[in-house]
Structure formats: C-alpha cells, structure tokens
mmCIF file of C-alpha atoms in Angstrom:
data_model
loop_
_atom_site.group_PDB
_atom_site.id
_atom_site.type_symbol
_atom_site.label_atom_id
_atom_site.label_comp_id
_atom_site.label_asym_id
_atom_site.label_seq_id
_atom_site.Cartn_x
_atom_site.Cartn_y
_atom_site.Cartn_z
ATOM 1 C CA UNK A 1 -6.537 39.233 20.008
ATOM 2 C CA UNK A 2 -7.768 37.925 16.808
ATOM 3 C CA UNK A 3 -5.312 36.086 14.337
ATOM 4 C CA UNK A 4 -5.355 39.046 11.775
ATOM 5 C CA UNK A 5 -3.747 41.197 14.461
ATOM 6 C CA UNK A 6 -0.586 38.964 14.442
ATOM 7 C CA UNK A 7 2.190 38.589 12.060
ATOM 8 C CA UNK A 8 3.816 35.805 13.933
ATOM 9 C CA UNK A 9 2.078 33.286 16.228
ATOM 10 C CA UNK A 10 2.277 30.040 17.962
ATOM 11 C CA UNK A 11 -0.386 27.828 18.949
ATOM 12 C CA UNK A 12 0.316 25.012 21.556
ATOM 13 C CA UNK A 13 4.006 25.154 20.901
ATOM 14 C CA UNK A 14 5.751 22.343 22.865
ATOM 15 C CA UNK A 15 9.403 21.174 22.552
ATOM 16 C CA UNK A 16 10.872 18.071 24.371
ATOM 17 C CA UNK A 17 14.582 17.224 24.698
ATOM 18 C CA UNK A 18 14.295 13.557 25.389
ATOM 19 C CA UNK A 19 12.332 13.611 28.810
ATOM 20 C CA UNK A 20 13.026 17.185 29.403
ATOM 21 C CA UNK A 21 10.167 19.595 28.508
ATOM 22 C CA UNK A 22 11.868 22.930 27.600
ATOM 23 C CA UNK A 23 8.611 24.727 26.239
ATOM 24 C CA UNK A 24 5.023 23.496 26.799
ATOM 25 C CA UNK A 25 1.902 24.396 25.263
ATOM 26 C CA UNK A 26 2.932 28.328 24.476
ATOM 27 C CA UNK A 27 0.593 30.311 22.564
ATOM 28 C CA UNK A 28 2.742 33.334 21.719
ATOM 29 C CA UNK A 29 1.845 36.099 19.354
ATOM 30 C CA UNK A 30 3.687 39.035 17.886
ATOM 31 C CA UNK A 31 1.713 42.081 16.179
ATOM 32 C CA UNK A 32 2.755 44.033 13.085
ATOM 33 C CA UNK A 33 5.188 46.917 14.150
ATOM 34 C CA UNK A 34 5.374 46.219 17.783
ATOM 35 C CA UNK A 35 8.071 45.496 20.201
ATOM 36 C CA UNK A 36 7.247 42.269 22.215
ATOM 37 C CA UNK A 37 9.537 41.659 25.018
ATOM 38 C CA UNK A 38 10.273 38.091 26.194
ATOM 39 C CA UNK A 39 11.320 37.785 29.646
ATOM 40 C CA UNK A 40 11.896 34.914 32.265
ATOM 41 C CA UNK A 41 14.507 33.592 34.385
ATOM 42 C CA UNK A 42 17.326 31.329 33.396
ATOM 43 C CA UNK A 43 15.978 28.158 32.082
ATOM 44 C CA UNK A 44 12.429 29.432 31.508
ATOM 45 C CA UNK A 45 12.375 28.529 27.809
ATOM 46 C CA UNK A 46 13.176 31.831 26.147
ATOM 47 C CA UNK A 47 15.954 30.458 23.911
ATOM 48 C CA UNK A 48 14.059 27.400 23.015
ATOM 49 C CA UNK A 49 11.084 29.260 22.085
ATOM 50 C CA UNK A 50 13.050 31.718 19.966
ATOM 51 C CA UNK A 51 15.199 28.750 18.259
ATOM 52 C CA UNK A 52 11.865 27.292 17.215
ATOM 53 C CA UNK A 53 10.737 30.367 15.642
ATOM 54 C CA UNK A 54 13.875 30.813 13.775
ATOM 55 C CA UNK A 55 14.269 27.402 12.520
ATOM 56 C CA UNK A 56 17.068 26.171 14.773
ATOM 57 C CA UNK A 57 14.874 23.809 16.722
ATOM 58 C CA UNK A 58 11.712 21.947 15.253
ATOM 59 C CA UNK A 59 8.781 21.870 17.673
ATOM 60 C CA UNK A 60 7.646 18.616 19.105
ATOM 61 C CA UNK A 61 4.028 19.517 18.743
ATOM 62 C CA UNK A 62 2.228 22.696 18.096
ATOM 63 C CA UNK A 63 1.954 25.247 15.181
ATOM 64 C CA UNK A 64 3.566 28.262 14.092
ATOM 65 C CA UNK A 65 1.948 30.789 11.679
ATOM 66 C CA UNK A 66 3.423 33.791 9.617
ATOM 67 C CA UNK A 67 0.645 36.284 8.702
ATOM 68 C CA UNK A 68 -1.803 33.558 9.272
ATOM 69 C CA UNK A 69 -0.080 30.844 7.265
ATOM 70 C CA UNK A 70 0.886 27.666 9.024
ATOM 71 C CA UNK A 71 4.880 27.229 8.416
ATOM 72 C CA UNK A 72 7.369 24.380 9.298
ATOM 73 C CA UNK A 73 10.915 25.523 9.409
ATOM 74 C CA UNK A 74 13.520 22.929 8.835
ATOM 75 C CA UNK A 75 16.338 25.306 9.272
ATOM 76 C CA UNK A 76 17.271 28.827 9.693
ATOM 77 C CA UNK A 77 17.148 29.444 5.909
ATOM 78 C CA UNK A 78 13.560 28.679 5.986
ATOM 79 C CA UNK A 79 12.637 31.104 8.454
ATOM 80 C CA UNK A 80 14.708 33.708 6.815
ATOM 81 C CA UNK A 81 12.512 33.163 3.512
ATOM 82 C CA UNK A 82 9.552 34.063 5.816
ATOM 83 C CA UNK A 83 11.052 37.317 6.793
ATOM 84 C CA UNK A 84 12.438 36.183 10.171
ATOM 85 C CA UNK A 85 15.989 37.406 11.284
ATOM 86 C CA UNK A 86 17.799 36.832 14.593
ATOM 87 C CA UNK A 87 20.716 38.645 16.150
ATOM 88 C CA UNK A 88 22.027 36.347 18.839
ATOM 89 C CA UNK A 89 23.854 37.594 22.130
ATOM 90 C CA UNK A 90 27.252 36.492 20.744
ATOM 91 C CA UNK A 91 26.865 38.747 17.663
ATOM 92 C CA UNK A 92 29.044 36.322 15.513
ATOM 93 C CA UNK A 93 31.187 39.047 14.147
ATOM 94 C CA UNK A 94 34.440 38.960 12.672
ATOM 95 C CA UNK A 95 36.485 41.495 14.756
ATOM 96 C CA UNK A 96 39.524 41.564 12.242
ATOM 97 C CA UNK A 97 37.456 42.399 9.275
ATOM 98 C CA UNK A 98 35.807 45.713 8.422
ATOM 99 C CA UNK A 99 32.330 46.919 9.234
ATOM 100 C CA UNK A 100 31.027 46.615 5.606
ATOM 101 C CA UNK A 101 32.690 43.051 5.410
ATOM 102 C CA UNK A 102 30.781 41.949 8.549
ATOM 103 C CA UNK A 103 27.491 43.585 7.163
ATOM 104 C CA UNK A 104 27.810 41.313 4.130
ATOM 105 C CA UNK A 105 29.744 38.278 5.901
ATOM 106 C CA UNK A 106 28.944 35.236 3.703
ATOM 107 C CA UNK A 107 27.115 36.800 1.002
ATOM 108 C CA UNK A 108 29.319 39.540 -0.388
ATOM 109 C CA UNK A 109 28.387 41.313 -3.513
ATOM 110 C CA UNK A 110 30.149 40.166 -6.580
ATOM 111 C CA UNK A 111 31.505 42.482 -9.497
ATOM 112 C CA UNK A 112 29.315 42.453 -12.682
ATOM 113 C CA UNK A 113 32.024 42.517 -14.987
ATOM 114 C CA UNK A 114 33.249 39.364 -16.694
ATOM 115 C CA UNK A 115 36.443 39.141 -14.462
ATOM 116 C CA UNK A 116 34.367 39.570 -11.392
ATOM 117 C CA UNK A 117 31.769 36.927 -12.274
ATOM 118 C CA UNK A 118 34.403 34.558 -13.509
ATOM 119 C CA UNK A 119 36.551 34.930 -10.448
ATOM 120 C CA UNK A 120 33.991 35.764 -7.825
ATOM 121 C CA UNK A 121 35.805 39.070 -7.102
ATOM 122 C CA UNK A 122 33.930 41.013 -4.261
ATOM 123 C CA UNK A 123 32.530 44.424 -5.272
ATOM 124 C CA UNK A 124 33.873 46.505 -2.599
ATOM 125 C CA UNK A 125 32.520 49.663 -3.527
ATOM 126 C CA UNK A 126 28.950 48.255 -3.778
ATOM 127 C CA UNK A 127 29.474 46.496 -0.305
ATOM 128 C CA UNK A 128 30.574 49.906 1.297
ATOM 129 C CA UNK A 129 27.595 51.803 -0.300
ATOM 130 C CA UNK A 130 25.054 48.970 0.673
ATOM 131 C CA UNK A 131 26.668 48.789 4.181
ATOM 132 C CA UNK A 132 26.349 52.492 4.597
ATOM 133 C CA UNK A 133 22.534 52.324 3.747
ATOM 134 C CA UNK A 134 21.904 49.782 6.468
ATOM 135 C CA UNK A 135 24.068 51.617 9.021
ATOM 136 C CA UNK A 136 21.918 54.636 8.297
ATOM 137 C CA UNK A 137 18.677 52.566 9.119
ATOM 138 C CA UNK A 138 20.229 52.028 12.589
ATOM 139 C CA UNK A 139 21.446 55.487 12.744
ATOM 140 C CA UNK A 140 24.718 54.761 14.400
ATOM 141 C CA UNK A 141 27.617 56.676 13.088
ATOM 142 C CA UNK A 142 30.151 54.105 12.000
ATOM 143 C CA UNK A 143 32.664 54.225 9.165
ATOM 144 C CA UNK A 144 32.068 51.235 6.918
ATOM 145 C CA UNK A 145 35.744 50.712 6.539
ATOM 146 C CA UNK A 146 36.535 50.627 10.366
ATOM 147 C CA UNK A 147 37.728 47.397 11.994
ATOM 148 C CA UNK A 148 35.076 45.781 14.322
ATOM 149 C CA UNK A 149 37.552 45.265 16.958
ATOM 150 C CA UNK A 150 37.958 49.071 17.290
ATOM 151 C CA UNK A 151 34.231 49.718 17.833
ATOM 152 C CA UNK A 152 32.341 49.991 21.140
ATOM 153 C CA UNK A 153 30.020 47.181 22.370
ATOM 154 C CA UNK A 154 27.099 49.496 21.233
ATOM 155 C CA UNK A 155 28.381 49.875 17.901
ATOM 156 C CA UNK A 156 29.193 46.285 17.268
ATOM 157 C CA UNK A 157 25.483 45.461 18.290
ATOM 158 C CA UNK A 158 24.390 48.062 15.593
ATOM 159 C CA UNK A 159 26.635 46.425 13.026
ATOM 160 C CA UNK A 160 24.955 42.936 13.854
ATOM 161 C CA UNK A 161 21.688 44.549 13.453
ATOM 162 C CA UNK A 162 22.466 46.406 10.050
ATOM 163 C CA UNK A 163 23.732 42.895 8.967
ATOM 164 C CA UNK A 164 20.375 41.095 9.737
ATOM 165 C CA UNK A 165 18.325 44.088 7.946
ATOM 166 C CA UNK A 166 20.411 43.101 4.623
ATOM 167 C CA UNK A 167 17.573 40.489 3.816
ATOM 168 C CA UNK A 168 14.933 43.098 4.560
ATOM 169 C CA UNK A 169 13.120 41.108 7.294
ATOM 170 C CA UNK A 170 9.562 41.865 8.694
ATOM 171 C CA UNK A 171 10.562 40.334 12.150
ATOM 172 C CA UNK A 172 13.744 40.918 14.032
ATOM 173 C CA UNK A 173 14.506 38.705 17.045
ATOM 174 C CA UNK A 174 17.042 40.293 19.558
ATOM 175 C CA UNK A 175 18.651 38.098 21.993
ATOM 176 C CA UNK A 176 19.684 40.014 25.040
ATOM 177 C CA UNK A 177 21.008 43.021 22.842
ATOM 178 C CA UNK A 178 22.162 45.128 26.018
ATOM 179 C CA UNK A 179 23.437 42.568 28.460
ATOM 180 C CA UNK A 180 27.068 43.388 28.051
ATOM 181 C CA UNK A 181 26.961 47.101 27.249
ATOM 182 C CA UNK A 182 27.564 50.255 29.308
ATOM 183 C CA UNK A 183 24.518 52.536 30.254
ATOM 184 C CA UNK A 184 25.472 54.672 27.290
ATOM 185 C CA UNK A 185 25.695 51.786 24.758
ATOM 186 C CA UNK A 186 22.403 50.272 26.080
ATOM 187 C CA UNK A 187 20.520 53.523 25.457
ATOM 188 C CA UNK A 188 21.896 53.631 21.932
ATOM 189 C CA UNK A 189 20.687 50.129 21.279
ATOM 190 C CA UNK A 190 17.207 50.994 22.790
ATOM 191 C CA UNK A 191 17.146 54.117 20.519
ATOM 192 C CA UNK A 192 18.012 51.615 17.560
ATOM 193 C CA UNK A 193 15.193 49.463 18.493
ATOM 194 C CA UNK A 194 12.510 52.294 18.744
ATOM 195 C CA UNK A 195 13.690 53.610 15.247
ATOM 196 C CA UNK A 196 13.344 50.186 13.612
ATOM 197 C CA UNK A 197 9.623 49.996 15.240
ATOM 198 C CA UNK A 198 8.927 53.463 13.724
ATOM 199 C CA UNK A 199 10.114 51.909 10.250
ATOM 200 C CA UNK A 200 7.552 49.250 10.715
ATOM 201 C CA UNK A 201 9.510 46.221 11.824
ATOM 202 C CA UNK A 202 8.069 43.875 14.277
ATOM 203 C CA UNK A 203 10.597 43.073 17.161
ATOM 204 C CA UNK A 204 10.952 40.259 19.563
ATOM 205 C CA UNK A 205 13.242 41.639 22.428
ATOM 206 C CA UNK A 206 14.666 38.935 24.840
ATOM 207 C CA UNK A 207 16.116 40.677 28.018
ATOM 208 C CA UNK A 208 16.425 40.264 31.788
ATOM 209 C CA UNK A 209 16.390 44.109 32.319
ATOM 210 C CA UNK A 210 12.840 44.719 33.500
ATOM 211 C CA UNK A 211 13.576 48.437 33.786
ATOM 212 C CA UNK A 212 14.567 48.742 30.038
ATOM 213 C CA UNK A 213 11.652 46.339 28.993
ATOM 214 C CA UNK A 214 9.119 48.548 30.559
ATOM 215 C CA UNK A 215 10.579 51.559 28.744
ATOM 216 C CA UNK A 216 10.958 50.143 25.277
ATOM 217 C CA UNK A 217 8.363 47.476 24.883
ATOM 218 C CA UNK A 218 4.704 47.463 23.761
ATOM 219 C CA UNK A 219 3.833 44.216 25.441
ATOM 220 C CA UNK A 220 5.579 41.712 27.477
ATOM 221 C CA UNK A 221 5.455 37.953 27.357
ATOM 222 C CA UNK A 222 6.668 36.145 30.509
ATOM 223 C CA UNK A 223 7.871 32.462 30.658
ATOM 224 C CA UNK A 224 8.316 30.472 33.610
ATOM 225 C CA UNK A 225 9.412 26.768 33.572
ATOM 226 C CA UNK A 226 8.501 26.499 29.916
ATOM 227 C CA UNK A 227 5.159 27.763 30.202
ATOM 228 C CA UNK A 228 3.687 31.334 29.119
ATOM 229 C CA UNK A 229 2.534 32.677 32.580
ATOM 230 C CA UNK A 230 1.265 36.064 31.197
ATOM 231 C CA UNK A 231 1.170 38.676 28.561
ATOM 232 C CA UNK A 232 0.973 42.380 29.826
ATOM 233 C CA UNK A 233 0.736 45.773 28.056
ATOM 234 C CA UNK A 234 4.111 47.641 29.077
ATOM 235 C CA UNK A 235 2.616 50.904 29.724
ATOM 236 C CA UNK A 236 0.218 49.300 32.506
ATOM 237 C CA UNK A 237 2.661 46.775 33.968
ATOM 238 C CA UNK A 238 4.632 46.992 36.999
ATOM 239 C CA UNK A 239 8.103 45.518 37.885
ATOM 240 C CA UNK A 240 6.728 43.581 40.584
ATOM 241 C CA UNK A 241 4.016 42.180 38.436
ATOM 242 C CA UNK A 242 6.406 40.980 35.835
ATOM 243 C CA UNK A 243 8.670 39.366 38.425
ATOM 244 C CA UNK A 244 5.714 37.681 40.107
ATOM 245 C CA UNK A 245 4.928 36.217 36.433
ATOM 246 C CA UNK A 246 8.526 35.186 35.966
ATOM 247 C CA UNK A 247 8.311 33.301 39.410
ATOM 248 C CA UNK A 248 4.969 31.662 38.408
ATOM 249 C CA UNK A 249 3.709 33.378 41.673
ATOM 250 C CA UNK A 250 0.030 33.919 42.440
ATOM 251 C CA UNK A 251 0.873 36.831 44.958
ATOM 252 C CA UNK A 252 3.125 39.746 44.270
ATOM 253 C CA UNK A 253 4.159 39.810 47.927
ATOM 254 C CA UNK A 254 6.236 36.733 47.212
ATOM 255 C CA UNK A 255 8.369 38.937 44.898
ATOM 256 C CA UNK A 256 10.358 39.879 47.981
ATOM 257 C CA UNK A 257 11.628 36.368 48.058
ATOM 258 C CA UNK A 258 13.000 36.695 44.489
ATOM 259 C CA UNK A 259 16.606 37.910 44.067
ATOM 260 C CA UNK A 260 16.572 39.849 40.648
ATOM 261 C CA UNK A 261 18.661 42.924 40.375
ATOM 262 C CA UNK A 262 17.600 45.295 37.655
ATOM 263 C CA UNK A 263 19.209 48.485 39.034
ATOM 264 C CA UNK A 264 22.008 48.617 36.559
ATOM 265 C CA UNK A 265 20.994 49.611 32.967
ATOM 266 C CA UNK A 266 22.610 47.298 30.346
ATOM 267 C CA UNK A 267 23.698 44.665 32.925
ATOM 268 C CA UNK A 268 22.243 41.145 32.790
ATOM 269 C CA UNK A 269 20.108 39.976 35.875
#
C-alpha cells in the first residue's frame, strides 16, 4: 500500500513503560472510508496503540502520520485537532443528564444574547437541535430530552458516538463498542458503524468478537505480544487464520489449543 492510500499510519511505533515493552515496531495503517478492525488477546497492545494514536500516550519511538503529515500528539486535544475522536468502552456518560446534555458534555452552546454571554447561559434549544442532528447521523431513534439512564446499552453507545461526531472527525476509534450489549444492541451498533463508513468516516474498531469483525470490517490488523502479526482483508480471512495470528502461531492447527469463544454476538471473548 502506498503512503497516499492512508489517512492514518504509524511507522515503527514503539511504547515502553519502564522495562515493559507494550508495543514494538508497529507499522499500522488506516485507509480513507474503511473500517479497520484491531484485534488481539488481552495484553496484546491494542489499548496502548490506540492511546498513542489519540494522544493519551506518547510513543517511545516511531512516527505517526495523518494524511501524510508527521504529527506529534502531546494530549487528546492535539489528536482531536487532527480529526481523531475516540469512544472508549466505558462511554463516560452522565446517566442522570439528558441525551442532549451528554452529546455536548463539556462544550455546551451558550446563548448569543447579552445575558447569555455575560452569565454563560446554555442555549438549550440549540443544544437539542444540534444533538438531534448528530443522533440522526447514527440513525438511532432517541429523544434528546430523555435521561441516559433510561436508554438501552445500544442507545447509550449511539449517544457516545453522536457526542464524538460533534467535532466532525475524519477518524473515529471505537473501543469494544459491542462488548456489553445484547445481540440486538450489537446489531444496531454494527449498523451505525456501517452507516458512518458510508458517510466517509475512517473507523478503527477494537474488538474481541471475530464473527462481528469478519462481518463489518474491510481489513483486520492483528496484534500479539505488542507486535503486529498480520493484516488481512476481512472478506477473504477465516476465523482460524485470525486466531492463529492472535496467538502468533505459524500453524493454524495450533488454534485448537487456544480457548477463544466467539459464539455469542455482543459478548466479550
């Protein structure tokens, strides 16, 4: 793949925590408008790689490029300025607040009149209207005035995604978005991912669920013990091949020794 094909890539990315090597010499790439799945067993380095891409961790060595430009992220805000948003597994929603309030949590629109500007009064009408626009993008019917605590898991995930879309990102990182959801909730989230891809977003999907990954992703990057062990096209890859790469195994027959359940949609493995 040429450099021009990628919206985001790393070259030789390495991250140490003291004497511990969390990620080593990873060459990762994300193409425009694709869903790239990132899979690996617990401790494989997925979280460390993602946190380097969104500015939470600074690499020990290696380079990150966005649209061919070398970048250095000191914090999450730097990554956001380059069009990268992340929805973490815990969602970080305020369950006692409304959907609209959560979509704008921390950056609420202020009324434009004198009193609004002087006292910092939130423009609730604008907040509701703009929240509705973001929710329409994820095509989940949710009342902006509803309390988050009253929503299903899938609806809460959609609210978190809608909040991320407020900054109009080019790249969206989703951390285990279906892990705690019912089968129906997981299907809805996968549909949201597909819709966002159709809208032109480039998406990194971290997941343990190989069945879902094979169904939704364009390509799959596999990490094992901090190293990138392979990248496969999802439409031609097999479950056993992916598991073999997750093990760092050379022979797919070794997969039988690896206990990884992917039989339940929406369940972590």
